[in-house]
XYZ file of C-alpha atoms in Angstrom:
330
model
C 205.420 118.462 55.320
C 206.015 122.008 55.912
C 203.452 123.831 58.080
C 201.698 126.082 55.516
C 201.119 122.946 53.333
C 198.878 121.478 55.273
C 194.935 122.511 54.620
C 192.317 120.300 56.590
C 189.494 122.842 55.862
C 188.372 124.716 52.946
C 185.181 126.230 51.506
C 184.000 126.433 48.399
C 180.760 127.260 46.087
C 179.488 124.593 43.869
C 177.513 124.994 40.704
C 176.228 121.648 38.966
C 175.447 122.139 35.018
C 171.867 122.468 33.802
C 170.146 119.913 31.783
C 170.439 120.998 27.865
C 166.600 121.730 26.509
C 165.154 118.912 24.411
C 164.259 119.908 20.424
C 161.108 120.437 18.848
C 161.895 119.534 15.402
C 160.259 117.785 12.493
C 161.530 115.761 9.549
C 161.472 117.555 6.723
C 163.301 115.943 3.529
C 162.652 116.137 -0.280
C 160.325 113.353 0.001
C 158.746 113.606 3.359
C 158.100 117.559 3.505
C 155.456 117.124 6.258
C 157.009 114.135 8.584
C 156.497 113.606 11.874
C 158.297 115.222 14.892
C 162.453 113.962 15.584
C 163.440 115.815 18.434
C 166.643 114.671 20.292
C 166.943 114.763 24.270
C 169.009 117.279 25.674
C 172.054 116.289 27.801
C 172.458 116.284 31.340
C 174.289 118.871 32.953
C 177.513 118.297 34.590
C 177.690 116.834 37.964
C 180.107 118.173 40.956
C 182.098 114.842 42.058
C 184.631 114.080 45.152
C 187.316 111.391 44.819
C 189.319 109.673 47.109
C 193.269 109.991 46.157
C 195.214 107.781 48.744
C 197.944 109.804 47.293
C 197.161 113.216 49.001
C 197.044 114.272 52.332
C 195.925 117.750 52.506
C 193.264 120.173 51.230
C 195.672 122.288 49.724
C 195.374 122.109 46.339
C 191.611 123.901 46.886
C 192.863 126.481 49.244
C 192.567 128.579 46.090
C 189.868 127.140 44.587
C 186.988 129.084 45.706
C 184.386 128.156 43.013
C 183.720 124.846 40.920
C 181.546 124.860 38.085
C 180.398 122.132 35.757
C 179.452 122.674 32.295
C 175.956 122.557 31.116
C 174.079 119.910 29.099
C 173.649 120.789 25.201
C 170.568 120.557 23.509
C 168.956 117.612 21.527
C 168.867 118.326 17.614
C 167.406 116.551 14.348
C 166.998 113.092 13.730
C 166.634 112.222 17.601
C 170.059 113.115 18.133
C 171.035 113.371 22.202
C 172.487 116.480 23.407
C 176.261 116.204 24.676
C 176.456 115.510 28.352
C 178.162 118.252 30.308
C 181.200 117.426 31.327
C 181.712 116.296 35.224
C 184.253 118.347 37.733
C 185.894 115.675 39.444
C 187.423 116.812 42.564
C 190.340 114.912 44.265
C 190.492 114.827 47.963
C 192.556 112.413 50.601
C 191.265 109.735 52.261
C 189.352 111.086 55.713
C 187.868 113.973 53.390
C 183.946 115.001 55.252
C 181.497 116.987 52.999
C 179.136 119.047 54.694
C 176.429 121.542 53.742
C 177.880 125.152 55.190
C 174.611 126.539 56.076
C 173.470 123.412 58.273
C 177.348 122.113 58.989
C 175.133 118.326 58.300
C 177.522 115.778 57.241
C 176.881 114.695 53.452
C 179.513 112.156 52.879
C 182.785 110.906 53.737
C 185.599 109.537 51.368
C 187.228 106.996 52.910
C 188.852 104.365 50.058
C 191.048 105.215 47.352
C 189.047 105.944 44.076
C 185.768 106.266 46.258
C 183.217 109.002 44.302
C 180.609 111.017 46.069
C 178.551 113.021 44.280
C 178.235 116.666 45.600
C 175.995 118.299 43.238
C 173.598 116.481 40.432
C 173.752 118.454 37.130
C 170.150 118.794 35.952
C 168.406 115.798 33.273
C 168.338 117.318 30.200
C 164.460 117.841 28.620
C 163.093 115.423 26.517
C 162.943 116.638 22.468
C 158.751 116.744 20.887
C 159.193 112.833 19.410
C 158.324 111.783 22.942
C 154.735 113.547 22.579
C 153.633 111.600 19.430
C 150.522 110.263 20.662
C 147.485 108.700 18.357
C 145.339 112.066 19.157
C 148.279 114.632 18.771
C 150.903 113.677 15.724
C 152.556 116.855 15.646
C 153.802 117.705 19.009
C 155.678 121.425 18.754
C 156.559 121.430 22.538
C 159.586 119.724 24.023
C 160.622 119.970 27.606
C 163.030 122.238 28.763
C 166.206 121.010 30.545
C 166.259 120.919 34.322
C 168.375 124.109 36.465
C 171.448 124.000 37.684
C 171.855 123.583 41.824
C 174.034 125.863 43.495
C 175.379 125.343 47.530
C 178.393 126.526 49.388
C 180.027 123.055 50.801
C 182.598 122.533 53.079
C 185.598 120.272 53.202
C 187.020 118.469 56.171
C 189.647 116.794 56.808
C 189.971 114.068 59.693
C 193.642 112.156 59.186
C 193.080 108.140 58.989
C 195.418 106.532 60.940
C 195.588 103.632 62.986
C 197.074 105.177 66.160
C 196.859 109.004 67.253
C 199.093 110.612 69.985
C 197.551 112.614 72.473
C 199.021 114.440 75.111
C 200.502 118.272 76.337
C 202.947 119.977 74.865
C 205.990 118.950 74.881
C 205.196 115.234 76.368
C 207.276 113.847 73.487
C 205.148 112.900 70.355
C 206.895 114.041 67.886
C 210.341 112.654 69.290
C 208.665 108.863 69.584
C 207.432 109.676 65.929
C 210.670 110.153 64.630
C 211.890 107.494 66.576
C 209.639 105.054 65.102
C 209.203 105.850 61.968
C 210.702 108.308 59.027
C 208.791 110.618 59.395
C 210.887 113.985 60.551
C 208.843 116.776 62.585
C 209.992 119.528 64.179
C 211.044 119.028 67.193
C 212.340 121.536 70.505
C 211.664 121.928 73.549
C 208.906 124.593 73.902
C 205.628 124.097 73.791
C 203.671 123.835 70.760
C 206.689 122.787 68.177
C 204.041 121.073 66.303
C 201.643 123.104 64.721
C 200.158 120.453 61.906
C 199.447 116.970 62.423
C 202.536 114.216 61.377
C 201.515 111.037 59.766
C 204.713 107.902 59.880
C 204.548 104.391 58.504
C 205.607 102.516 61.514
C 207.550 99.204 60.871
C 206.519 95.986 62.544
C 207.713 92.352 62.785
C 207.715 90.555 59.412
C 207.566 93.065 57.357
C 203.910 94.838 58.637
C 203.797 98.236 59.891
C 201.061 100.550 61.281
C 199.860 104.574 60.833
C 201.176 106.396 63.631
C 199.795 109.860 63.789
C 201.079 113.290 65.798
C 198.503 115.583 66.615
C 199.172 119.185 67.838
C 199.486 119.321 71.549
C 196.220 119.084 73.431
C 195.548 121.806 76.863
C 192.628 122.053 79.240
C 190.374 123.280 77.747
C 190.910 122.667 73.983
C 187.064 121.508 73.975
C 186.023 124.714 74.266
C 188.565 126.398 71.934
C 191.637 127.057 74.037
C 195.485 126.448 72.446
C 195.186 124.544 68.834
C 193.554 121.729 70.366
C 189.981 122.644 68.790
C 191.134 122.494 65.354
C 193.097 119.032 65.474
C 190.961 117.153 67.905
C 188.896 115.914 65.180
C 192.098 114.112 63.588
C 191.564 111.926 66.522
C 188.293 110.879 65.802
C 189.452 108.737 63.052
C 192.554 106.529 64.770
C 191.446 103.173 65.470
C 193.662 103.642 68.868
C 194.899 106.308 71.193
C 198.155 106.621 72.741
C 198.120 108.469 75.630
C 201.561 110.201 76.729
C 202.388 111.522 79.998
C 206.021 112.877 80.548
C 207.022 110.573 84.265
C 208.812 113.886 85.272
C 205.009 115.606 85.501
C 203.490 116.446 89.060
C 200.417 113.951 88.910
C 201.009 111.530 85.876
C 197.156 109.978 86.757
C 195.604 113.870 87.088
C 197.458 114.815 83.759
C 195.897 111.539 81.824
C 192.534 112.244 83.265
C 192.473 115.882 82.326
C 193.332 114.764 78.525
C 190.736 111.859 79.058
C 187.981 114.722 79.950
C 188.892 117.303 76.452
C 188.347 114.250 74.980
C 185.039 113.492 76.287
C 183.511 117.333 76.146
C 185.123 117.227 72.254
C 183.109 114.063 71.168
C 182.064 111.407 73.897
C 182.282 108.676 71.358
C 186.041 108.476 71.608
C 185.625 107.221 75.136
C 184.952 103.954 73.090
C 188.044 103.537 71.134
C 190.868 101.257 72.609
C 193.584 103.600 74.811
C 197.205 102.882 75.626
C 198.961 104.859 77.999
C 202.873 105.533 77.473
C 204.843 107.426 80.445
C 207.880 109.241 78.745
C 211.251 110.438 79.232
C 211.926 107.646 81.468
C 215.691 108.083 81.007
C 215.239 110.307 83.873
C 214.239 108.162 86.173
C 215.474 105.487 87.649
C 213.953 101.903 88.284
C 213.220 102.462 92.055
C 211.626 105.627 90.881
C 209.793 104.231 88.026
C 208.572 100.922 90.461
C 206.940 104.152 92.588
C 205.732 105.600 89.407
C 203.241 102.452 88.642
C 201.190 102.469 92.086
C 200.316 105.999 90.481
C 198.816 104.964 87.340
C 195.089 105.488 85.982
C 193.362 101.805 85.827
C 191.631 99.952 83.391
C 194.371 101.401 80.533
C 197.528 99.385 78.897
C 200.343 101.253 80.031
C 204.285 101.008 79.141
C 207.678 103.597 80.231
C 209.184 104.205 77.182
C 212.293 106.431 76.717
C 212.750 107.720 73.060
C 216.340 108.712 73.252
C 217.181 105.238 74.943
C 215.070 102.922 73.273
C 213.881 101.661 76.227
C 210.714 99.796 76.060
C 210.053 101.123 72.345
C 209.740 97.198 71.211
C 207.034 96.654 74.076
C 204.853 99.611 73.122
C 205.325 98.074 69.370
C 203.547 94.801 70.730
C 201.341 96.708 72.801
C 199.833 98.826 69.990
C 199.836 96.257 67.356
C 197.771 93.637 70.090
C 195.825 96.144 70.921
C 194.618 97.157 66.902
C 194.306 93.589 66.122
C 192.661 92.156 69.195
């Protein structure tokens, strides 16, 4: 997915339709030149509505779309006839989409299965016409009720990636290589920091046929919590994978100091993740040996799965397979 494709965030103003005004007619024929009142009902306005498309996996498509308007209810006529309903503004979003109110940033609603609707904005009921005022005392209502006013609000939209398992780590600790390893997906990879700018989704394939989300989030540093490098804007990916994978290049100075200082951004971003299952994967271990890698695991955090992988090898690929996919389904 090219870079300037991918929207996670976008803000827009909302206007629901207003209720059509109910009628205040009477029957008046060739025969019946003084009959009673037959106002129609008014139709609702249009409401706003968010949909979940499995299909899409970006915001992009209301980058541009800065303002969403429904139409308005029409009035009720003769003979009790009903006012059309105005029509509803159906809005597609991918699955992981938040709504929030912009003013409060209070979570609305979440869209998290395909075809799921949320309703952003009710259009207003439309006013009920003068035949629903008959009474015994008062046979010739000549008020109906008006229909109700539209609502207005600036909402925001945002995006947290569903996956099953998110990669976390530095720069350059080799993400986006064990992503393209694993799956088909194809990011851009090099060796500088900060190759990947957007997150990666891949479909990763599993024994008999089953397979797993895999998802690459932009390089995390110390101090993304508090708004350092990109990791503010893509930490909240991560609070949607079911599992995090932890990788920690084994040619870093202190492999347990680097895991604990991802571990903390973690914590200060949202403490809640401290609950979801972790994995640990040390990487690039085609650079080290197996008398260096036997030193490397008296190092290691506790309390944390962990497994020396080597993308360009291969080596122990299969094993972090069985890891992760024990580990979801545990």
């Amino acid at each position: 997915m090219p870079e300037s494709n991918f929207v996670d965030y976008v803000k827009i103003f909302c206007r629901s339709g207003k209720g059509g005004a109910g009628s205040a007619h009477f029957l008046r024929t060739r025969g019946n030149p003084r009959g009673g009142p037959d106002g129609g009902d008014g139709g609702r306005g249009g409401h706003i509505i968010l949909k979940g498309n499995a299909q899409l996996w970006t915001l992009l498509h209301l980058k541009y779309t800065k303002h969403v308007h429904a139409e308005d209810g029409e009035g009720g006529s003769r003979s009790q006839l009903h006012g059309a309903n105005g029509k509803d503004v159906i809005i597609e979003v991918p699955l992981g989409t938040v709504l929030r109110d912009a003013e409060t940033m209070d979570i609305e609603g979440e869209i998290t299965e395909h075809g799921q609707t949320l309703v952003v904005l009710k259009g207003g009921r439309g006013g009920l016409g003068n035949e629903h005022f008959k009474s015994a005392t008062n046979q010739a209502p000549t008020y109906a009720q008006p229909g109700e006013p539209r609502v207005e609000a600036w909402k925001v939209l945002e995006l947290k990636i569903l996956a099953d398992v998110g990669l976390v780590g530095f720069p350059n600790a080799g993400k986006s290589t064990l992503l393209s390893v694993v799956s088909a997906a194809k990011p851009e990879i090099a060796d500088y920091p900060f190759t990947t700018l957007v997150p990666n989704l891949g479909i990763v394939s599993y024994r008999d046929h089953k397979s797993f989300i895999m998802a690459d989030i932009p390089g995390i540093i110390e101090g993304a919590a508090e708004g350092k490098g990109l990791g503010l804007r893509f930490l909240r990916h991560i609070e949607r994978n079911s599992l995090l994978l932890f990788m920690v290049p084994c040619d870093t100075n202190d492999i347990k100091k680097e895991y604990k200082i991802l571990l903390n951004e973690l914590k200060k971003h949202n403490p809640e993740l401290m609950q979801k299952k972790r994995v640990l994967a040390i990487t690039k271990c085609d650079l080290a040996d197996d008398e260096l890698i036997k030193a490397f695991k008296k190092e290691l955090p506790k309390g944390v799965p962990t497994v020396f992988i080597s993308a360009v090898t291969g080596k122990g690929i299969q094993e972090l397979k069985d890891l992760i996919w024990k580990e979801i389904h545990d």
